[in-house]
XYZ file of C-alpha atoms in Angstrom:
556
model
C -16.071 24.695 -11.929
C -19.072 22.488 -11.404
C -21.646 23.755 -8.876
C -22.083 21.818 -5.674
C -25.163 19.610 -6.064
C -27.787 19.805 -3.366
C -27.931 16.592 -1.366
C -30.420 15.582 1.270
C -28.963 15.020 4.714
C -29.964 12.379 7.214
C -33.411 13.351 8.376
C -34.183 13.756 12.038
C -37.412 11.924 11.255
C -35.929 8.473 10.872
C -38.032 5.791 9.245
C -37.677 2.369 10.864
C -36.114 -0.460 8.900
C -37.948 -3.751 8.636
C -35.288 -5.489 10.695
C -35.693 -3.124 13.646
C -39.485 -3.170 13.464
C -39.622 -6.959 13.560
C -37.091 -7.568 16.307
C -36.731 -4.804 18.859
C -36.218 -7.316 21.676
C -33.276 -8.891 19.883
C -31.765 -5.464 19.362
C -31.955 -4.624 23.031
C -30.808 -7.990 24.289
C -27.659 -7.797 22.208
C -26.922 -4.097 22.634
C -26.925 -3.591 26.383
C -24.786 -2.826 29.373
C -24.297 -5.883 31.518
C -23.427 -4.217 34.812
C -22.779 -0.831 36.426
C -19.339 0.622 35.712
C -19.147 3.287 38.449
C -16.936 6.159 37.355
C -15.070 4.130 34.747
C -14.383 5.690 31.360
C -17.248 5.088 28.980
C -18.088 5.814 25.358
C -21.019 7.452 23.656
C -21.733 5.575 20.435
C -23.844 6.560 17.470
C -25.633 3.422 16.287
C -27.121 3.476 12.800
C -29.190 0.626 11.458
C -29.374 -1.068 8.062
C -30.768 0.635 5.006
C -29.907 3.672 2.867
C -28.562 6.701 4.753
C -31.776 8.696 4.377
C -33.879 5.919 5.964
C -31.496 4.510 8.542
C -32.637 4.329 12.208
C -30.231 6.107 14.514
C -29.837 6.124 18.287
C -27.246 7.120 20.885
C -25.758 4.559 23.276
C -23.704 5.076 26.427
C -21.579 2.016 27.167
C -18.452 0.907 28.985
C -15.283 1.515 26.997
C -14.244 -2.137 27.217
C -17.445 -3.153 25.413
C -17.151 -0.696 22.521
C -15.361 -3.204 20.299
C -18.028 -5.871 20.815
C -21.012 -4.151 19.253
C -20.127 -4.831 15.629
C -19.783 -8.532 16.470
C -22.992 -8.639 18.482
C -25.124 -6.901 15.901
C -23.520 -6.915 12.429
C -26.436 -5.152 10.694
C -25.704 -1.925 12.575
C -22.845 0.563 12.252
C -21.329 1.969 15.441
C -19.147 5.049 15.681
C -17.625 6.545 18.831
C -18.870 10.102 19.234
C -17.004 10.944 22.443
C -15.554 9.464 25.607
C -16.809 10.341 29.077
C -15.434 9.672 32.539
C -18.643 9.268 34.491
C -20.933 6.564 35.771
C -22.479 4.678 32.856
C -26.025 3.424 32.839
C -26.858 0.140 34.522
C -28.334 -2.518 32.316
C -31.764 -1.838 33.769
C -31.651 1.938 33.344
C -30.183 1.631 29.877
C -32.776 -0.894 28.738
C -35.560 1.260 30.109
C -34.560 4.160 27.886
C -33.593 2.001 24.939
C -36.898 0.118 24.951
C -38.717 3.425 24.719
C -36.497 4.564 21.860
C -36.875 1.312 19.952
C -40.613 1.304 20.446
C -40.712 4.787 19.003
C -38.734 3.638 15.978
C -41.066 0.696 15.430
C -44.123 2.926 15.721
C -42.739 5.478 13.310
C -42.775 8.797 15.230
C -39.865 11.221 15.217
C -36.634 10.299 17.029
C -34.547 13.338 17.798
C -30.839 12.538 17.867
C -28.496 15.454 18.470
C -26.109 15.975 15.550
C -27.527 12.995 13.658
C -27.993 15.227 10.623
C -24.324 16.197 10.605
C -22.926 12.811 11.580
C -24.710 11.089 8.704
C -23.018 12.940 5.864
C -19.602 13.991 4.623
C -18.855 16.484 1.865
C -15.514 16.284 0.072
C -14.072 18.726 -2.429
C -11.676 16.856 -4.677
C -9.397 17.945 -7.502
C -10.294 16.639 -10.965
C -7.378 14.262 -11.386
C -4.955 14.669 -14.274
C -5.407 10.921 -14.856
C -9.207 10.588 -15.206
C -9.119 6.905 -14.284
C -8.404 7.912 -10.694
C -11.697 9.763 -10.283
C -13.485 6.700 -11.620
C -11.880 4.750 -8.784
C -12.131 7.371 -6.029
C -15.773 8.398 -6.308
C -17.303 4.891 -6.073
C -14.775 3.943 -3.402
C -15.764 6.957 -1.279
C -19.448 6.154 -1.714
C -18.867 2.533 -0.753
C -16.946 3.596 2.344
C -19.855 5.815 3.298
C -22.370 3.044 2.779
C -20.414 0.744 5.080
C -20.146 3.391 7.792
C -23.598 4.919 7.673
C -22.432 8.130 6.033
C -23.851 9.825 2.953
C -20.670 10.869 1.121
C -20.782 13.646 -1.459
C -17.743 14.153 -3.720
C -17.488 17.316 -5.797
C -14.679 17.911 -8.293
C -13.052 21.141 -9.441
C -10.169 21.808 -11.789
C -6.752 22.646 -10.381
C -7.168 26.364 -11.022
C -10.281 26.431 -8.825
C -8.899 24.572 -5.791
C -7.563 27.645 -3.963
C -10.342 30.096 -4.989
C -12.947 27.582 -3.823
C -11.162 27.226 -0.480
C -11.040 31.001 -0.092
C -14.759 31.291 -0.800
C -15.730 28.562 1.657
C -13.586 30.037 4.423
C -15.199 33.430 3.838
C -18.658 31.870 3.992
C -17.733 29.524 6.861
C -19.696 26.895 5.011
C -19.161 24.294 2.340
C -17.313 21.004 2.358
C -15.955 19.124 5.351
C -12.789 17.926 3.614
C -10.860 19.994 1.067
C -8.047 18.579 -1.031
C -5.161 20.884 -1.893
C -2.591 20.038 -4.557
C 0.082 22.622 -4.002
C 0.248 23.790 -0.407
C -2.511 23.885 2.178
C -0.313 25.866 4.559
C -1.747 29.279 3.686
C -5.047 28.077 5.186
C -3.520 26.687 8.391
C -5.444 28.992 10.729
C -8.772 27.800 9.282
C -8.282 24.038 9.659
C -8.205 21.590 12.543
C -5.095 19.816 13.809
C -4.775 16.311 12.363
C -1.941 15.185 14.644
C -4.039 12.364 16.086
C -4.756 11.023 12.602
C -1.095 11.067 11.589
C -0.032 9.477 14.878
C -2.461 6.596 14.402
C -1.265 6.063 10.831
C 2.381 6.117 11.902
C 1.664 3.373 14.431
C 0.255 1.229 11.627
C 2.565 2.075 8.753
C 5.598 3.967 10.013
C 6.552 7.549 9.190
C 5.379 9.215 5.977
C 7.972 10.177 3.389
C 9.885 13.252 4.521
C 8.629 15.553 1.776
C 5.051 14.755 2.820
C 5.806 15.523 6.459
C 7.447 18.831 5.552
C 4.450 19.760 3.400
C 1.764 19.145 6.031
C 3.341 20.043 9.393
C 4.374 23.463 10.703
C 7.211 23.121 13.245
C 6.790 26.737 14.353
C 3.141 26.319 15.375
C 3.558 22.578 15.964
C 0.377 21.965 14.001
C -0.395 19.081 11.644
C -2.555 21.221 9.387
C -3.037 18.682 6.592
C -2.731 15.012 5.759
C -1.065 13.734 2.596
C -2.105 10.338 1.281
C -0.083 10.628 -1.928
C 2.688 12.478 -3.729
C 3.706 12.470 -7.390
C 7.255 12.265 -8.812
C 8.220 14.895 -11.386
C 10.639 13.402 -13.936
C 11.746 14.873 -17.226
C 9.907 13.619 -20.334
C 12.025 13.488 -23.489
C 11.427 12.547 -27.129
C 13.660 9.528 -27.678
C 14.052 9.777 -31.452
C 14.906 13.477 -31.458
C 17.426 13.247 -28.618
C 19.028 10.219 -30.257
C 19.527 12.219 -33.446
C 21.473 14.896 -31.555
C 23.700 12.343 -29.838
C 21.910 12.119 -26.454
C 19.892 8.874 -26.676
C 19.262 8.839 -22.924
C 18.079 12.426 -22.809
C 19.570 15.341 -20.864
C 21.441 14.865 -17.599
C 22.179 18.477 -16.632
C 20.471 21.822 -17.080
C 23.355 22.862 -19.288
C 22.401 19.984 -21.619
C 19.102 21.759 -22.345
C 20.905 24.893 -23.538
C 23.277 22.854 -25.704
C 20.516 20.684 -27.141
C 17.973 23.361 -28.074
C 19.694 24.645 -31.270
C 20.440 21.076 -32.371
C 16.820 20.040 -31.875
C 15.721 22.886 -34.139
C 18.019 21.504 -36.848
C 16.876 17.864 -36.724
C 13.225 18.588 -35.888
C 12.316 22.015 -37.330
C 8.636 21.329 -36.640
C 9.419 21.635 -32.933
C 9.191 25.383 -32.491
C 9.628 25.044 -28.715
C 12.510 22.576 -28.326
C 12.488 22.876 -24.528
C 8.961 22.982 -23.124
C 9.514 24.516 -19.687
C 6.719 26.924 -18.789
C 7.211 30.412 -17.355
C 3.574 31.197 -16.620
C 1.176 31.296 -13.702
C 0.374 27.592 -13.637
C 1.295 24.669 -11.421
C 3.858 23.079 -13.754
C 5.727 26.361 -14.214
C 5.605 26.954 -10.460
C 7.356 23.633 -9.906
C 9.783 23.920 -12.839
C 11.247 27.299 -11.887
C 11.775 26.122 -8.316
C 13.699 23.142 -9.647
C 15.972 25.492 -11.587
C 16.379 27.748 -8.552
C 17.279 24.903 -6.178
C 19.654 23.169 -8.577
C 21.587 26.420 -8.956
C 21.908 26.615 -5.163
C 19.189 29.184 -4.472
C 15.967 29.042 -2.467
C 13.229 31.292 -1.133
C 13.982 30.542 2.515
C 16.658 28.750 4.493
C 15.933 25.824 6.796
C 14.991 28.213 9.628
C 12.521 30.313 7.645
C 14.748 33.293 6.828
C 14.190 34.875 3.398
C 17.325 34.263 1.308
C 16.080 34.823 -2.244
C 18.483 37.745 -2.746
C 21.617 35.722 -3.467
C 24.259 35.065 -6.138
C 22.734 31.607 -6.602
C 19.313 33.029 -7.458
C 20.907 35.471 -9.886
C 22.772 32.596 -11.543
C 19.494 30.681 -11.960
C 17.819 33.691 -13.571
C 20.693 34.316 -15.954
C 20.629 30.647 -16.937
C 16.890 30.774 -17.648
C 17.289 33.910 -19.747
C 19.782 32.050 -21.915
C 17.592 28.941 -22.141
C 14.598 31.041 -23.144
C 16.543 32.741 -25.925
C 17.709 29.480 -27.531
C 14.940 27.007 -26.749
C 11.572 28.650 -26.071
C 9.025 31.077 -27.494
C 6.563 33.518 -25.956
C 3.991 30.724 -25.882
C 5.435 29.379 -22.625
C 4.525 32.660 -20.899
C 0.811 31.877 -21.150
C 0.752 28.105 -20.730
C -1.773 26.490 -18.437
C -1.402 23.203 -16.573
C -2.220 21.156 -19.683
C -0.153 23.085 -22.232
C 3.177 21.297 -21.875
C 1.387 17.932 -22.006
C -0.397 18.949 -25.179
C 2.771 20.316 -26.763
C 4.692 17.105 -26.134
C 1.848 14.877 -27.290
C 1.576 16.932 -30.485
C 5.368 16.556 -30.937
C 5.834 20.321 -30.769
C 8.498 20.082 -28.061
C 11.197 17.552 -27.217
C 11.396 17.968 -23.436
C 9.023 18.812 -20.600
C 9.085 18.559 -16.815
C 6.013 16.588 -15.914
C 4.541 13.594 -14.185
C 3.285 10.618 -16.181
C -0.186 12.060 -16.839
C 0.742 13.214 -20.350
C 2.193 9.782 -21.063
C -0.994 8.033 -19.918
C -2.998 10.332 -22.206
C -0.789 9.302 -25.122
C -1.337 5.653 -24.188
C -5.100 5.981 -23.865
C -5.368 7.729 -27.227
C -2.667 5.695 -29.021
C -0.897 8.867 -30.127
C 2.028 8.671 -32.585
C 4.406 10.095 -29.960
C 3.884 7.136 -27.635
C 6.852 5.040 -28.761
C 9.167 8.014 -28.184
C 8.009 8.767 -24.628
C 10.907 8.263 -22.208
C 11.867 9.706 -18.840
C 14.864 11.168 -17.017
C 15.526 11.820 -13.322
C 15.827 15.385 -12.052
C 18.508 17.329 -13.904
C 21.721 18.426 -12.207
C 22.730 22.033 -11.702
C 26.218 23.513 -12.224
C 27.435 22.350 -8.806
C 25.865 18.903 -9.024
C 22.689 19.605 -7.036
C 19.960 17.288 -8.326
C 16.484 18.128 -7.045
C 12.933 18.310 -8.301
C 9.797 19.300 -6.489
C 7.096 16.719 -6.113
C 4.870 17.332 -9.118
C 1.771 17.547 -6.965
C 0.853 16.070 -3.625
C -2.365 15.849 -1.706
C -2.912 18.037 1.304
C -6.261 17.097 2.798
C -7.622 19.514 5.389
C -10.698 19.462 7.601
C -12.228 22.892 8.036
C -12.862 24.257 11.520
C -16.424 25.069 10.451
C -17.131 21.418 9.618
C -19.687 19.713 11.853
C -18.388 16.303 10.787
C -14.781 16.446 11.912
C -14.583 12.985 13.490
C -16.144 11.349 10.435
C -13.743 13.276 8.207
C -10.795 11.937 10.185
C -12.082 8.380 9.834
C -12.369 8.869 6.086
C -8.801 10.142 5.757
C -7.460 7.147 7.663
C -9.383 4.851 5.328
C -7.977 6.676 2.297
C -4.415 6.019 3.448
C -5.379 2.418 4.169
C -6.360 2.153 0.488
C -2.969 3.347 -0.807
C -2.415 0.329 -3.058
C -5.778 0.770 -4.739
C -5.146 4.508 -5.010
C -1.843 4.003 -6.811
C -3.353 1.468 -9.192
C -6.479 3.573 -9.672
C -4.256 6.454 -10.806
C -2.243 4.191 -13.137
C 0.889 4.706 -10.986
C 0.546 8.496 -10.942
C -0.082 8.612 -7.183
C 2.714 7.350 -4.926
C 1.759 6.591 -1.308
C 2.891 9.158 1.233
C 2.962 6.304 3.739
C 4.973 3.597 1.982
C 3.993 1.168 4.730
C 0.363 1.417 3.629
C 1.331 -0.413 0.415
C 2.866 -3.350 2.287
C 1.814 -6.931 1.695
C -1.091 -7.966 3.945
C 0.094 -9.513 7.183
C 3.472 -7.765 7.157
C 4.672 -6.967 10.717
C 4.667 -3.192 11.415
C 8.494 -2.858 11.549
C 8.719 -4.347 8.041
C 5.835 -2.483 6.405
C 7.819 0.398 4.919
C 10.290 -1.991 3.308
C 7.484 -4.202 2.013
C 5.560 -1.219 0.658
C 8.621 0.149 -1.129
C 9.176 -3.262 -2.720
C 5.583 -3.396 -3.947
C 5.837 0.123 -5.405
C 9.081 -0.798 -7.180
C 7.482 -3.944 -8.583
C 4.706 -1.893 -10.207
C 7.201 0.540 -11.741
C 9.528 -2.206 -12.946
C 6.680 -4.004 -14.690
C 3.995 -1.472 -15.477
C 0.592 -3.197 -15.200
C -0.835 -0.653 -17.638
C 1.038 -1.716 -20.732
C 4.234 0.314 -21.034
C 6.647 -0.827 -23.727
C 9.187 -1.697 -22.572
C 7.528 -2.858 -19.365
C 10.189 -1.184 -17.204
C 9.818 2.257 -18.823
C 8.748 3.728 -15.474
C 11.428 1.996 -13.402
C 13.227 5.251 -12.573
C 10.136 6.436 -10.678
C 10.740 3.777 -8.040
C 14.041 5.540 -7.304
C 12.687 9.086 -7.422
C 12.426 9.774 -3.692
C 16.129 10.740 -3.199
C 15.906 13.502 -5.814
C 12.397 14.692 -4.895
C 11.707 17.389 -2.321
C 8.978 19.594 -0.920
C 7.911 23.116 -1.701
C 9.643 25.259 0.878
C 12.959 23.391 0.579
C 15.261 23.428 2.509
C 12.688 24.337 5.152
C 9.056 23.410 5.657
C 6.017 24.320 3.607
C 4.917 27.093 5.939
C 2.059 29.563 5.281
C 4.425 32.125 3.750
C 5.712 29.558 1.263
C 2.099 28.679 0.546
C 1.257 32.278 -0.293
C 4.411 32.606 -2.400
C 3.251 29.570 -4.373
C -0.375 30.662 -4.736
C 0.553 34.189 -5.895
C 3.239 33.085 -8.394
C 5.956 35.390 -7.106
C 8.730 33.074 -8.310
C 7.332 32.318 -11.772
C 6.835 36.045 -12.347
C 10.455 36.685 -11.328
C 11.740 34.091 -13.789
C 9.473 35.279 -16.610
C 10.551 38.913 -16.213
C 14.224 37.971 -16.192
C 13.965 35.510 -19.089
C 12.139 37.863 -21.435
C 14.153 40.956 -20.608
C 11.165 42.735 -19.086
C 13.498 43.348 -16.155
C 17.200 42.811 -15.636
C 17.740 39.535 -13.743
C 19.056 41.355 -10.677
C 16.124 43.769 -10.609
C 13.646 40.910 -10.973
C 15.358 39.147 -8.072
C 15.278 42.217 -5.823
C 11.620 42.861 -6.596
C 10.702 39.251 -5.769
C 12.824 39.321 -2.624
C 10.988 42.427 -1.408
C 7.659 40.713 -2.013
C 8.896 37.591 -0.226
C 9.909 39.583 2.840
C 6.512 41.275 2.937
C 4.736 37.931 2.787
C 6.953 36.308 5.410
C 6.629 39.326 7.724
C 2.847 39.170 7.446
C 2.810 35.548 8.600
C 5.411 36.197 11.290
C 3.110 38.865 12.698
C 0.502 36.121 13.016
C 3.099 33.966 14.790
C 2.838 31.239 12.159
C 6.315 31.475 10.592
C 9.736 31.690 12.216
C 12.980 33.256 11.060
C 13.426 36.911 10.232
C 16.681 37.573 12.014
C 18.742 36.626 8.990
C 16.557 37.829 6.110
C 18.492 39.094 3.097
């Protein structure tokens, strides 16, 4: 984990820019209040002048609300941001100019100008995951800096690996200090009580782009507390990756279709490709890919942690069936190596041609492309596999859950940034080489599309990228199935919402441990299930006591 670099904040001793020093009269003649407004709603604006953030003149303006939109047009060299709205009598032009002349004269002369909260309002600190497709970080970091430059904000972006996302959040909450915005990849719900409500941000985005995809909504909103605890700008499909040549040799040229196909194929793969010691590369360890994979198996066998109302239902015949299946799959198609895999292990195994099937996003494929690996021509993809009763579901591979901490002094700026990030959904998807899919499909719409048509237009644009990969897939439509992945993709917490209890279940690997114990024989499948169910009930009861999770009346 890289340490957070020390950055200077906007100084309260603001140095005047040349433009302000030369033309204070022009500043005041164009930024003024033309007449009294008498008890009408007004705005308090933060005006920041041209120049780098550390040397930008700053002043506060009280103006009529109906003039707020005009300032950028009147004085394009300055940035204006609404700090708050007030229902009180605004200054007259004369009284405003009297104070503003004094402030501008002070700027021109060079003494200190004290602006309340200017230090906080001039900077934004973001903690960001180190993307599995490195090209994305090369897009995101300069984009964030450019956004800050345009809006008078000194933006700091710090990156950590996936394994450090939750520990870093825990540390910052304990210290009540750190970043303003924190990006989660799994679930942010376990931190709901420490973050602000982003309902206003989501509402404004829905007016522009329509509703987010359902799995994003269920991953960032708690219906029990009615709190929008996070914002998702992107989600990632989780297809199967299969080795075309090997699966063709065993008579399945299009790869597996059902989970039973994996059990049937494993012994045959060993025969035709003896170098593949792990024919089926599904992890059973405490890592993100394993956490997703075992949930897929659980759901497709009809089981789940909770029902739609938040009752714990892990203790079920369906869960037992999923565990017994995994025990069989482990015996014929895996080795002990999968018990200690990290988030990169299945990618590395497939790219080294040590396994013929993994559950993963396209990050491993992009790595093979970038490095021109021998496996590249055999990289192909399948939709989610079907369970014994035909259920076909896969968790999103990862999805963003951006939160703004309650301790942040820059909450309004953070909200503005998150809106801008969703606005940039096309660039985000391309910057990630089609790894990131927009959570708001409407944000990928063609420019000028009427709001009612934006979701349809955005979906068409996304499909066009997948059907003709701009990053050199051969054939060009190799990723076409991703455009149709939404119907078989779901959220953590299915069939309910991603509540804080589900978040803790995910972060503490209760389900992966259950599957690993059952698969290896460390515990009988039923005993592993009962142990995990007991732990689940304890976790859910803890969050129910905090009145953050519903259910309980029908726990099993």
